[in-house]
mmCIF file of C-alpha atoms in Angstrom:
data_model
loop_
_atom_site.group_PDB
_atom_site.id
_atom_site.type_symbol
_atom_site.label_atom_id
_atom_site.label_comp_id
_atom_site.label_asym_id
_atom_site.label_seq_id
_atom_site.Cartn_x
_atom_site.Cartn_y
_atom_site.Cartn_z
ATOM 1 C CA UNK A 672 0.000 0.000 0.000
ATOM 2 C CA UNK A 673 2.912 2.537 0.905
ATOM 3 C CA UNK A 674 4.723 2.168 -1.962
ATOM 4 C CA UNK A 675 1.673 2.213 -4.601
ATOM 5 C CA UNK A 676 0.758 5.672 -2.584
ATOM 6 C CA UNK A 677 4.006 7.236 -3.016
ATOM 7 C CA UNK A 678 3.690 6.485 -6.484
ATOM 8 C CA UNK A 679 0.295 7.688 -7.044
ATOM 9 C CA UNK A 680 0.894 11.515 -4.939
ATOM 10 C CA UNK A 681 4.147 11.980 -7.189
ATOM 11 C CA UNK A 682 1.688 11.485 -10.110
ATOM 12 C CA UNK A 683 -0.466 13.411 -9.164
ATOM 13 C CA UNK A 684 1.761 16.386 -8.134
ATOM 14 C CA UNK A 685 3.529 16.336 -11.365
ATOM 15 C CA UNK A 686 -0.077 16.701 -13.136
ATOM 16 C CA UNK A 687 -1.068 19.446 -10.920
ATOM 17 C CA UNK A 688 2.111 21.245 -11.523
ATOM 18 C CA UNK A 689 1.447 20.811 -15.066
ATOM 19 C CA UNK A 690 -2.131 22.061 -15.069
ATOM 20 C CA UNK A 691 -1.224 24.924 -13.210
ATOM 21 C CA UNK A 692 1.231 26.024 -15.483
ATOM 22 C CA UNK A 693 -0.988 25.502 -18.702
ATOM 23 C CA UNK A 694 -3.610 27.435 -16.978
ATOM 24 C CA UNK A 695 -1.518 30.377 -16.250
ATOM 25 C CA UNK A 696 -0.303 29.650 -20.167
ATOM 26 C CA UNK A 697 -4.118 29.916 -21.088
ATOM 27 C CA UNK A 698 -4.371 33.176 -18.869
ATOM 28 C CA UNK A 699 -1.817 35.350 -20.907
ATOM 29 C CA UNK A 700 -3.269 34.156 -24.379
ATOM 30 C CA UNK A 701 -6.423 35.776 -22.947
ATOM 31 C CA UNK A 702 -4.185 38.647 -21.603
ATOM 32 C CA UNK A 703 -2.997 39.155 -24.985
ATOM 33 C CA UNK A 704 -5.945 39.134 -26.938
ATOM 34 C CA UNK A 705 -6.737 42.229 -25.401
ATOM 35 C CA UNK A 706 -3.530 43.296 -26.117
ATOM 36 C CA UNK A 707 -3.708 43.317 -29.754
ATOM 37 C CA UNK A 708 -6.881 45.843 -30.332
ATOM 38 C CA UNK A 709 -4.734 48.495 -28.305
ATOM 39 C CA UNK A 710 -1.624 48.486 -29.937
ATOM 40 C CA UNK A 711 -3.449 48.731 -33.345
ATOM 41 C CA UNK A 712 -5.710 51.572 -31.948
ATOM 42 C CA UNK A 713 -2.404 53.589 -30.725
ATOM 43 C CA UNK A 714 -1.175 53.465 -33.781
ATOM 44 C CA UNK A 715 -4.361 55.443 -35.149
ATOM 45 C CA UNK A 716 -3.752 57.499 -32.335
ATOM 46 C CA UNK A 717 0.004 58.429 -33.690
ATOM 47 C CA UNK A 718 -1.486 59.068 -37.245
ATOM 48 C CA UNK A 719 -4.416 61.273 -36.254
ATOM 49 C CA UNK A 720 -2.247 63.441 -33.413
ATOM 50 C CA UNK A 721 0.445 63.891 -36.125
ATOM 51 C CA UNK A 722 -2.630 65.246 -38.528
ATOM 52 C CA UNK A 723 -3.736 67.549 -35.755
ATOM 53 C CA UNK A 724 -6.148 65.807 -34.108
ATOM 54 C CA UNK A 725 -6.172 66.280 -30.092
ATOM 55 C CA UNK A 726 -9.220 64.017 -29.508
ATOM 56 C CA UNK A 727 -8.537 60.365 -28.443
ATOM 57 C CA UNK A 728 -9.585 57.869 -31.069
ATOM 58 C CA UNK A 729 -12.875 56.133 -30.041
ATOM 59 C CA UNK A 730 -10.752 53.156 -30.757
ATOM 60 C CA UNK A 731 -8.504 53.666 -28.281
ATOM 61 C CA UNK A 732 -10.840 54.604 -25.517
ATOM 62 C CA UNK A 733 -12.563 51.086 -26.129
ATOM 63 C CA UNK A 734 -9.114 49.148 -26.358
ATOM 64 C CA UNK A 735 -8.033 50.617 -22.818
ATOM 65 C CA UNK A 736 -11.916 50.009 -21.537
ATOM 66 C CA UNK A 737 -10.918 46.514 -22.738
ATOM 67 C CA UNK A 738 -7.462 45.707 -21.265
ATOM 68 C CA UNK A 739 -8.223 47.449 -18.028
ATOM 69 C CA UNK A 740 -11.006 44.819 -17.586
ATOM 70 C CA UNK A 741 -8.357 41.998 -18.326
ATOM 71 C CA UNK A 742 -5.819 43.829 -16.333
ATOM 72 C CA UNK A 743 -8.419 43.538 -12.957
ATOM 73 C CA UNK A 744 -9.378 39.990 -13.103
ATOM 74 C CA UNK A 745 -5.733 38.516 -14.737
ATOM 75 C CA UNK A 746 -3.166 41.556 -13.773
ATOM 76 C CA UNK A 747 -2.580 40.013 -10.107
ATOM 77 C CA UNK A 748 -1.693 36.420 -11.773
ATOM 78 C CA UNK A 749 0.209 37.771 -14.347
ATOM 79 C CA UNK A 750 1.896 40.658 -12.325
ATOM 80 C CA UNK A 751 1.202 43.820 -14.880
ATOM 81 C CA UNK A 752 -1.089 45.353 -12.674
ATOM 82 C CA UNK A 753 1.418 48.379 -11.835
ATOM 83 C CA UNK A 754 3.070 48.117 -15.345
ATOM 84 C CA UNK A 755 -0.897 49.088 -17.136
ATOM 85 C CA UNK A 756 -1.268 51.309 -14.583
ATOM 86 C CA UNK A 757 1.721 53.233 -15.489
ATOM 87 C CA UNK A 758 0.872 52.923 -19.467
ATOM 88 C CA UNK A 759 -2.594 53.663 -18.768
ATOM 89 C CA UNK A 760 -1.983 57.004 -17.240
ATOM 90 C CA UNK A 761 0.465 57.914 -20.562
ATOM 91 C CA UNK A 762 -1.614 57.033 -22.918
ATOM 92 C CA UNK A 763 -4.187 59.255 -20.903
ATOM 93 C CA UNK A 764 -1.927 62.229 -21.283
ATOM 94 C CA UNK A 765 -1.428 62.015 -24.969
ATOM 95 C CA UNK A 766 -4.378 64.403 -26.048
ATOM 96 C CA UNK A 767 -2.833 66.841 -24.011
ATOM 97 C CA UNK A 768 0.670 66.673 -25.831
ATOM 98 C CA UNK A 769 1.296 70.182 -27.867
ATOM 99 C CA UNK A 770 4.235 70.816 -29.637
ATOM 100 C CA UNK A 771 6.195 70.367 -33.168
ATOM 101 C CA UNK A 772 5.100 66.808 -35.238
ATOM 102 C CA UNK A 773 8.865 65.669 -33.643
ATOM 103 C CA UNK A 774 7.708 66.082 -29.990
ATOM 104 C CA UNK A 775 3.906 64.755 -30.522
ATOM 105 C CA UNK A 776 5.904 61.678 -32.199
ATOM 106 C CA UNK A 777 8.383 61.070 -29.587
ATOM 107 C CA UNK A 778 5.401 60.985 -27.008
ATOM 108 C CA UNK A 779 3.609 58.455 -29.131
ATOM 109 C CA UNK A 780 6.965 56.319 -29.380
ATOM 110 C CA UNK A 781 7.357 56.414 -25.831
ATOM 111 C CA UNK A 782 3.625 54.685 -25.237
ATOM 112 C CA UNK A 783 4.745 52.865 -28.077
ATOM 113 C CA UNK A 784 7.061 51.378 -26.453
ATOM 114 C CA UNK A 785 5.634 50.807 -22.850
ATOM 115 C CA UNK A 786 3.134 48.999 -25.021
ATOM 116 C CA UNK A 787 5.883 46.517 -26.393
ATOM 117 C CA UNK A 788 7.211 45.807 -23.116
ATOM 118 C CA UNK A 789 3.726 45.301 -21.574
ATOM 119 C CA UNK A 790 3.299 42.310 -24.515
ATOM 120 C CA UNK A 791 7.019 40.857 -22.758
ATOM 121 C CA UNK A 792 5.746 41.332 -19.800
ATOM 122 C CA UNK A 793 2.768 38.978 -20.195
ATOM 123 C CA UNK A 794 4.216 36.682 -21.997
ATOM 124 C CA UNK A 795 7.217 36.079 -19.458
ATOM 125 C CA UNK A 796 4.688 35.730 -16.467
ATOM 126 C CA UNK A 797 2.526 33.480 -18.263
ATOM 127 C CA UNK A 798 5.566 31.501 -18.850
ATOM 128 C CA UNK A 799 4.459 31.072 -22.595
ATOM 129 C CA UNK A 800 7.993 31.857 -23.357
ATOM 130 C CA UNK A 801 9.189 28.550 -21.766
ATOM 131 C CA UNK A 802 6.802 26.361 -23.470
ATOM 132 C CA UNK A 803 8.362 23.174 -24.335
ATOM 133 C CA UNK A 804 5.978 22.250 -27.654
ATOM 134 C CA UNK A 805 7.741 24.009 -30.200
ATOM 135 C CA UNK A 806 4.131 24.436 -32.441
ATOM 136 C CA UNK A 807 3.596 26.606 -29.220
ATOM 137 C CA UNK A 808 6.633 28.298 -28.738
ATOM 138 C CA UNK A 809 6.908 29.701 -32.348
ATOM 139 C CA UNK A 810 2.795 31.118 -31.660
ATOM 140 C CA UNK A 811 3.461 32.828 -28.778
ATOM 141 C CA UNK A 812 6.295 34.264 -30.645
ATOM 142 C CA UNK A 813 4.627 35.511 -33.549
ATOM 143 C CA UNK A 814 1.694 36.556 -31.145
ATOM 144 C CA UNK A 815 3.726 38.623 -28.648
ATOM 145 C CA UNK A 816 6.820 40.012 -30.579
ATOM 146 C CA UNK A 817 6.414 39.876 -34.022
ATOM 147 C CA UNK A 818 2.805 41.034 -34.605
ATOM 148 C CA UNK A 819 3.347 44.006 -32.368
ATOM 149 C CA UNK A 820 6.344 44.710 -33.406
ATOM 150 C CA UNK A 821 5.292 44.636 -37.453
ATOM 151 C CA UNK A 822 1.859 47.253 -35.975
ATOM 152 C CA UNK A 823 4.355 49.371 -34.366
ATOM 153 C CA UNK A 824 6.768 49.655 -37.070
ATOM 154 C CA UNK A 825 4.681 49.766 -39.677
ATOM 155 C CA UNK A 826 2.547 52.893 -37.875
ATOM 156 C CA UNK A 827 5.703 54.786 -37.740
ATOM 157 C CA UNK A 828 6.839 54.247 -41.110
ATOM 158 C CA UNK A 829 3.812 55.930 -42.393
ATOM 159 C CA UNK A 830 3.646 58.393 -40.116
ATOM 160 C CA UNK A 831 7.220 59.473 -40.457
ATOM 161 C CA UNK A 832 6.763 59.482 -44.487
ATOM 162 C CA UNK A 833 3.994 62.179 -43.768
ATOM 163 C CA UNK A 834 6.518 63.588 -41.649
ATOM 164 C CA UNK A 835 9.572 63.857 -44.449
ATOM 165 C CA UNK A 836 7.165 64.795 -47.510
ATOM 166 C CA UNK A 837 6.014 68.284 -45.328
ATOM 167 C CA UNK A 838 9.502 68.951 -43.417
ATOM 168 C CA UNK A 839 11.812 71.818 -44.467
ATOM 169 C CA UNK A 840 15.165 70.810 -46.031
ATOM 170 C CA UNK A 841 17.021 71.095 -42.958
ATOM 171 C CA UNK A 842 14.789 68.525 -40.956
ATOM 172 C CA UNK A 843 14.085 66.085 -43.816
ATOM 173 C CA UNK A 844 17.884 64.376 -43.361
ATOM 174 C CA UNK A 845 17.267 63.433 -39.938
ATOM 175 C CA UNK A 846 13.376 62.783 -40.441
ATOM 176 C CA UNK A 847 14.743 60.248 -43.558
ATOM 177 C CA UNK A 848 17.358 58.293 -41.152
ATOM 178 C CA UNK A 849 14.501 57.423 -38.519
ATOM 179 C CA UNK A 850 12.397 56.592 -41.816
ATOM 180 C CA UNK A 851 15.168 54.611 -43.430
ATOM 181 C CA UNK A 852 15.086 52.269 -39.917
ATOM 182 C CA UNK A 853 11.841 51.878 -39.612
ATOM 183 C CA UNK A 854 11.536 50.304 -43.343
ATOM 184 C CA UNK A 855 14.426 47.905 -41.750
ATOM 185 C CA UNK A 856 12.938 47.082 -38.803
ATOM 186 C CA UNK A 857 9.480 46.194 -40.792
ATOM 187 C CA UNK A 858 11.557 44.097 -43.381
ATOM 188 C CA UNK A 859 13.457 42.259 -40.420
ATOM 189 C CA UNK A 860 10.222 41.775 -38.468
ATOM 190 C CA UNK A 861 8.468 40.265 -41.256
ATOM 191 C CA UNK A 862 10.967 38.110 -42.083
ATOM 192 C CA UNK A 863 10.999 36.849 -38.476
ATOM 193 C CA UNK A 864 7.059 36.184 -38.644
ATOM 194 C CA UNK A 865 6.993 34.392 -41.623
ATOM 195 C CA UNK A 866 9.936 32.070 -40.292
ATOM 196 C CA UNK A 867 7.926 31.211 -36.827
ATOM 197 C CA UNK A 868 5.074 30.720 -38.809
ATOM 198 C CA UNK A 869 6.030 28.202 -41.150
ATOM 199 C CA UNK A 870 8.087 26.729 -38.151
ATOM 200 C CA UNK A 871 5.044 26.182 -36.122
ATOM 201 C CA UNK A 872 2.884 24.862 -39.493
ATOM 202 C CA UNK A 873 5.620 22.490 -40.139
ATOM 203 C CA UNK A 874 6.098 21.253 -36.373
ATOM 204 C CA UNK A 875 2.652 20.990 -35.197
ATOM 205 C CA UNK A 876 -0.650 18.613 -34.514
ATOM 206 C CA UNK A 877 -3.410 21.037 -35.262
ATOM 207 C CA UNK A 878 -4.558 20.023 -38.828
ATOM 208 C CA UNK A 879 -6.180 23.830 -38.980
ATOM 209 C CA UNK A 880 -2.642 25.663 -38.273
ATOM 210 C CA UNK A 881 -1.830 25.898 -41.798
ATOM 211 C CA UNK A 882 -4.370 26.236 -43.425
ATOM 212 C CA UNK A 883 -6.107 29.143 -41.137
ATOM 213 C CA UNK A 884 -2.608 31.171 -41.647
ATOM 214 C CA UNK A 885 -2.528 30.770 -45.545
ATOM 215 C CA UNK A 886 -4.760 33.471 -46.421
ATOM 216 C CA UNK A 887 -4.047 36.276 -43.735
ATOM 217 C CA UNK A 888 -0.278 35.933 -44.367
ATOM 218 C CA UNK A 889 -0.437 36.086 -48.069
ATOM 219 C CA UNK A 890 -2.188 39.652 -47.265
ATOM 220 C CA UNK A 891 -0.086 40.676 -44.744
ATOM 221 C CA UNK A 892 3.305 40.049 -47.014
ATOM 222 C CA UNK A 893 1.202 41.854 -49.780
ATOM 223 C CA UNK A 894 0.605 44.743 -47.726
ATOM 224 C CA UNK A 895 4.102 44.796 -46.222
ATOM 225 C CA UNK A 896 5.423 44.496 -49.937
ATOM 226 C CA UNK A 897 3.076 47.620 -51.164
ATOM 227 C CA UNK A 898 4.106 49.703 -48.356
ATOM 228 C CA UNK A 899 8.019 49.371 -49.628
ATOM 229 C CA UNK A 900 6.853 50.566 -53.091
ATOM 230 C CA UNK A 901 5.603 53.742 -51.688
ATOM 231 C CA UNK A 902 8.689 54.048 -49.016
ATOM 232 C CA UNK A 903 11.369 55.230 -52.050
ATOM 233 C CA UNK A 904 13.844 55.289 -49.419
ATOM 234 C CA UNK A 905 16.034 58.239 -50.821
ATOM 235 C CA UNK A 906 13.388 60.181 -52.128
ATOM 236 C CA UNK A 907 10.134 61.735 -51.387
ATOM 237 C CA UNK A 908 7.966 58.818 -50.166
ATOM 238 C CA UNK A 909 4.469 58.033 -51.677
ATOM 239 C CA UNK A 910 2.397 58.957 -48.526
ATOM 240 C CA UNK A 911 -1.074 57.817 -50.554
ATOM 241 C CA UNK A 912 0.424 54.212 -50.970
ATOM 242 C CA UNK A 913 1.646 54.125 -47.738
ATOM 243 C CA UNK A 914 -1.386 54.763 -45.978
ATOM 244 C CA UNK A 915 -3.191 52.216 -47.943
ATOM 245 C CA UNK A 916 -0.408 49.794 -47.092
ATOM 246 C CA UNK A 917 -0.839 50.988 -43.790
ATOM 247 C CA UNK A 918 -4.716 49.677 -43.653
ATOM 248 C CA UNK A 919 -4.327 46.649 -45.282
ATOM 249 C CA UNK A 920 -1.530 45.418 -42.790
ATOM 250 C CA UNK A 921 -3.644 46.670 -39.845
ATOM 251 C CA UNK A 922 -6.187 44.522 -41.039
ATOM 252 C CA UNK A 923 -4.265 41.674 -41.752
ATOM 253 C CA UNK A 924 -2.612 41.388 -38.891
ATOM 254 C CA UNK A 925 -5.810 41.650 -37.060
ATOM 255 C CA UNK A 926 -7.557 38.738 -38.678
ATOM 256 C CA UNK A 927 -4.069 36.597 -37.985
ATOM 257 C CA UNK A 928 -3.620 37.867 -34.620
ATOM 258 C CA UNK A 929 -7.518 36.308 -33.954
ATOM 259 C CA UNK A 930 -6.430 32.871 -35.550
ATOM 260 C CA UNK A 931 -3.050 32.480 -33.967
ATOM 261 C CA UNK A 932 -4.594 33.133 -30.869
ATOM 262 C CA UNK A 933 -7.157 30.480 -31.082
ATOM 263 C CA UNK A 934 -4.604 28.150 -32.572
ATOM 264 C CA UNK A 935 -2.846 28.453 -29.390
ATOM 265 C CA UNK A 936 -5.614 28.317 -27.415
ATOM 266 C CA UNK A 937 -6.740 25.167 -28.760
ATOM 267 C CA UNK A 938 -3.365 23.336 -28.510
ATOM 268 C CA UNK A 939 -3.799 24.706 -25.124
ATOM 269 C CA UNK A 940 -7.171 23.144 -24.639
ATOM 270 C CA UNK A 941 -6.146 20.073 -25.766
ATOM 271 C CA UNK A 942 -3.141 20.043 -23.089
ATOM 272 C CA UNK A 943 -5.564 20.324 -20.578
ATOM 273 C CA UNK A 944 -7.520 17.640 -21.658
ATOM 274 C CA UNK A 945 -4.790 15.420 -21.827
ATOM 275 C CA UNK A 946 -3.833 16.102 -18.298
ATOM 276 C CA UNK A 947 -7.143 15.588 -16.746
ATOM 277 C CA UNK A 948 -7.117 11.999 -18.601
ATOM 278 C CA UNK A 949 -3.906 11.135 -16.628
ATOM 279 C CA UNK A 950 -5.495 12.249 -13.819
ATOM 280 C CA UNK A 951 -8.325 10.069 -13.696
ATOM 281 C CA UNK A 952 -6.430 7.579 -14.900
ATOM 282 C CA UNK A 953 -4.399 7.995 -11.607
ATOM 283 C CA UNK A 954 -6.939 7.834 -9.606
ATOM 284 C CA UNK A 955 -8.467 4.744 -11.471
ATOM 285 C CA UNK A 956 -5.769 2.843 -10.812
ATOM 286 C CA UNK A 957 -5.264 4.034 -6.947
ATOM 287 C CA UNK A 958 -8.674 3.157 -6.608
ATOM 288 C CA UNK A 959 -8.012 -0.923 -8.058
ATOM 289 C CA UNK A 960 -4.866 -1.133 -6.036
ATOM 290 C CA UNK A 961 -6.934 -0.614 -3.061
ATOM 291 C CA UNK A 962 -9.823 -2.970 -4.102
ATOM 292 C CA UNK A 963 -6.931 -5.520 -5.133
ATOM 293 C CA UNK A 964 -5.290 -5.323 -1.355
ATOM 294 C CA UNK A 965 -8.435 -5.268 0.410
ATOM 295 C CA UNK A 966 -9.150 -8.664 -1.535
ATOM 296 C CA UNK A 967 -6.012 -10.070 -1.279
ATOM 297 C CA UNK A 968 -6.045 -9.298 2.859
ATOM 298 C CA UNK A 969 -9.679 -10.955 2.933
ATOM 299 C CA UNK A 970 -8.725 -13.802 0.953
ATOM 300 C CA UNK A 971 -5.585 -14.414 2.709
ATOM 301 C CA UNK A 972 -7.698 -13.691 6.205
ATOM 302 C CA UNK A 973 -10.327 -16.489 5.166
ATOM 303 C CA UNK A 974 -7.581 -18.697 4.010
ATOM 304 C CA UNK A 975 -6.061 -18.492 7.879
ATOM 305 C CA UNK A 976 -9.170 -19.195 9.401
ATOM 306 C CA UNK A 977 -9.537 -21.965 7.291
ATOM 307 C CA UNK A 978 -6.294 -23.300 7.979
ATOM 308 C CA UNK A 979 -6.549 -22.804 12.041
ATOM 309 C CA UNK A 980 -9.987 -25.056 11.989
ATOM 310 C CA UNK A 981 -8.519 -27.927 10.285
ATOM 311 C CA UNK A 982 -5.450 -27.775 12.443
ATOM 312 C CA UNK A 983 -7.960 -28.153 15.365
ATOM 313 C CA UNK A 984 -9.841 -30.412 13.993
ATOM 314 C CA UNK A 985 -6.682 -32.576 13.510
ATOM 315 C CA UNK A 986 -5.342 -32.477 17.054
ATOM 316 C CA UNK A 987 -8.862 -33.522 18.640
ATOM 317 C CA UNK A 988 -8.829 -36.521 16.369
ATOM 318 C CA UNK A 989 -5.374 -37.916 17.480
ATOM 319 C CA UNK A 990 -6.569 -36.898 21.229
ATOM 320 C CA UNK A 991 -9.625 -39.301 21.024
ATOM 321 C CA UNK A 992 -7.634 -42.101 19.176
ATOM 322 C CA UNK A 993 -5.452 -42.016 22.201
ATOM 323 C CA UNK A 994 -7.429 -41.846 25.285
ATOM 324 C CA UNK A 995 -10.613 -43.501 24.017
ATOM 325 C CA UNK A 996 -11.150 -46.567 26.253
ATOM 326 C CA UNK A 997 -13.195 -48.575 23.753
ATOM 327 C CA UNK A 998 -10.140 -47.539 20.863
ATOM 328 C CA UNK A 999 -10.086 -50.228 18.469
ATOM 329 C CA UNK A 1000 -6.666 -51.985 18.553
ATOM 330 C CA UNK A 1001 -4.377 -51.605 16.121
ATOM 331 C CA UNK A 1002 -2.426 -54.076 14.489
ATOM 332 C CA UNK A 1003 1.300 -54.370 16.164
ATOM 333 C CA UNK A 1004 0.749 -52.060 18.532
ATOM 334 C CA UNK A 1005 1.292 -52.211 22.214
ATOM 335 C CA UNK A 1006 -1.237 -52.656 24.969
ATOM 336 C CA UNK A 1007 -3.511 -52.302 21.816
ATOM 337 C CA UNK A 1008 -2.938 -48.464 21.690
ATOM 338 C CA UNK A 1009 -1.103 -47.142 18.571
ATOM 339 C CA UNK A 1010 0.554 -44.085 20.043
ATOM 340 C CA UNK A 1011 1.342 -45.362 23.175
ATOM 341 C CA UNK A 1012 5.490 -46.220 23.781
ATOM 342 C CA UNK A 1013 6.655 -50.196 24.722
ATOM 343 C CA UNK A 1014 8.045 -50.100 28.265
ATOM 344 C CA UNK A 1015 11.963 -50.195 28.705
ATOM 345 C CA UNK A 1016 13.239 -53.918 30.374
ATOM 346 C CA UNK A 1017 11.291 -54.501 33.468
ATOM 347 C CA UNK A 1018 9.495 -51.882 33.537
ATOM 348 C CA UNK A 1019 6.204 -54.537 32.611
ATOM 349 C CA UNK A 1020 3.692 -54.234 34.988
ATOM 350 C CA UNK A 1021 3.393 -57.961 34.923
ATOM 351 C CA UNK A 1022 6.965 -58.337 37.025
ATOM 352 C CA UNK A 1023 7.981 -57.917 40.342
ATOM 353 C CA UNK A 1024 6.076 -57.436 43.524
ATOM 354 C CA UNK A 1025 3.525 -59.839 43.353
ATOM 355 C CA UNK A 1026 1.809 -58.146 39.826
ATOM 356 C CA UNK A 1027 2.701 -61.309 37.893
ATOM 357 C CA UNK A 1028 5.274 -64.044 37.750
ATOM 358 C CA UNK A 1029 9.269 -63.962 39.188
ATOM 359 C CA UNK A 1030 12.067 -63.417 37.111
ATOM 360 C CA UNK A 1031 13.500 -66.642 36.315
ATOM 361 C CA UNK A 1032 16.830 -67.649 38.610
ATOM 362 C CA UNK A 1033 19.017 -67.614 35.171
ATOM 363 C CA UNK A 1034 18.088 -63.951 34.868
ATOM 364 C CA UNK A 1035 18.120 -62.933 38.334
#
């Protein structure tokens, strides 16, 4: 019994330690979902401050509604609780941000950023960034790095192309090197996304993965591809293509953003599923190692009794063969009593002291 419980509590502590950590894996993918609508809405924020709008986009107001109601049931789990609160109060300042197009940008950027590191955060306190199922692994990094990253990048591209067409002569060289990294950093991003992609696709047991991805990437790379046409890094850029590049890739990376989040959360799903198997497994076969000992000690316990009452019965049988008075004589045996030992020399009740005859004089 001891040694089938030991085995059956390290079982089941290595399940619970794995169900804990896929449900705190399964808390961050809903963390990040909320995630997604936000960066994409600061981006329009960037754009329409940068045109000379000081309202907040109703987008954004609804994407910070949004994470804020994440943030209060998930942000003690997760730990981001005092990192939102800090980006929440930026991004509440930005309407209030006056200045040249340089400053309102570098306040964006700076949100931008916060934004970024908010995505790490999550990801490194869900521990998705540990998982050991590489279909996983290569998700959560096109989820939480990539896909931001390509929003982010993208956003500033076209806003800093609007930015070098209208600046005088003297800002456009510096305006054109932050320009000229920013169509870098969206080539090197997208190259990065595709890779993880087709990693995971190739290295995975969801039999939707692929196909789901197809589509939205093919528009994506399309969009990514249009918005280097209208870059003309060099020259004046093509703000008009940009900004339609700009759309399309927003909306593309929405609609894969919403299927490589499911993905995950299905693989996730199915993790779980797996591990409450095991579990009652576990238990099912705790539960017929006890009915197998309590048999076994009940058989074994009726076999003893058993035993002990033919033993008895035994012993009373040889008692009555011997002392019985009316014993039937056996064949050979002395004074007609089987069990009973032959006397040693003259110890025969028959000799000596007037019980029977003399000794003869040759033997005296």
């Amino acid at each position: 019994m001891l040694p089938t419980a030991v085995l059956f509590l390290r079982v089941l502590d290595e399940n619970t330690t794995q169900r804990d950590a896929t449900e705190l894996k399964q808390k961050g993918i809903e963390y990040l979902a909320e995630l997604a609508p936000l960066v994409s809405a600061l981006a329009e924020s960037q754009s329409s401050a940068l045109q000379g709008v000081t309202a907040e986009p109703a987008a954004l107001t609804a994407a910070v509604a949004r994470v804020q109601g994440v943030d209060e049931s998930l942000g003690e789990d997760l730990d981001t609780s005092s990192r939102w609160a800090g980006l929440k109060e930026k991004i509440g300042r930005l309407p209030g941000v006056t200045g040249s197009s340089a400053q309102v940008y570098e306040a964006h950027v700076e949100v931008g950023d916060l934004a970024l590191e908010l995505y790490s955060a999550v990801r490194e306190a869900s521990r998705l960034n540990q998982d050991q199922q590489s279909d996983v692994w290569f998700l959560q990094e096109t989820v939480a790095v990539n896909m931001p990253e390509a929003v982010t990048h993208v956003s500033r591209m076209a806003d800093l192309a609007n930015m070098v067409a209208a600046a005088k002569e003297r800002e456009r060289a510096e305006l054109a090197v932050l320009f000229g990294a920013e169509i870098i950093a969206v080539e090197e991003t997208v190259a990065e996304l595709t890779e993880n992609l087709q990693d995971a696709a190739e290295d995975t047991e969801s039999s939707t993965l692929a196909s789901n991805t197809v589509n939205n990437l093919d528009q994506f790379r399309q969009g990514v591809e249009n918005a280097n046409r209208g870059a003309h890094l060099g020259s004046i850029p093509d703000v008009s293509v940009l900004v339609t590049a700009q759309s399309s890739l927003t909306n593309a990376l929405k609609a894969l953003s919403t299927v490589l989040l499911k993905e995950m959360s299905t693989l996730l799903d199915e993790r779980i599923d797996d591990l409450n198997y095991r579990r009652a497994e576990a238990w099912a076969m705790l539960s017929v190692s006890i009915l197998l000992l309590i048999g076994a000690a009940f058989w074994t316990r009726v076999r003893a009794v058993r035993s002990g009452s033919d033993s008895g019965r035994s012993s009373r049988d040889v008692s009555v063969l011997n002392d019985a008075p009316n014993a039937t004589t056996a064949p050979g045996a002395y004074g007609g009593r089987p069990y009973d030992p032959a006397p040693g020399y003259g110890e025969n009740p028959n000799y000596g002291s007037g019980a029977g005859r003399e000794r003869s004089g040759a033997l005296r």
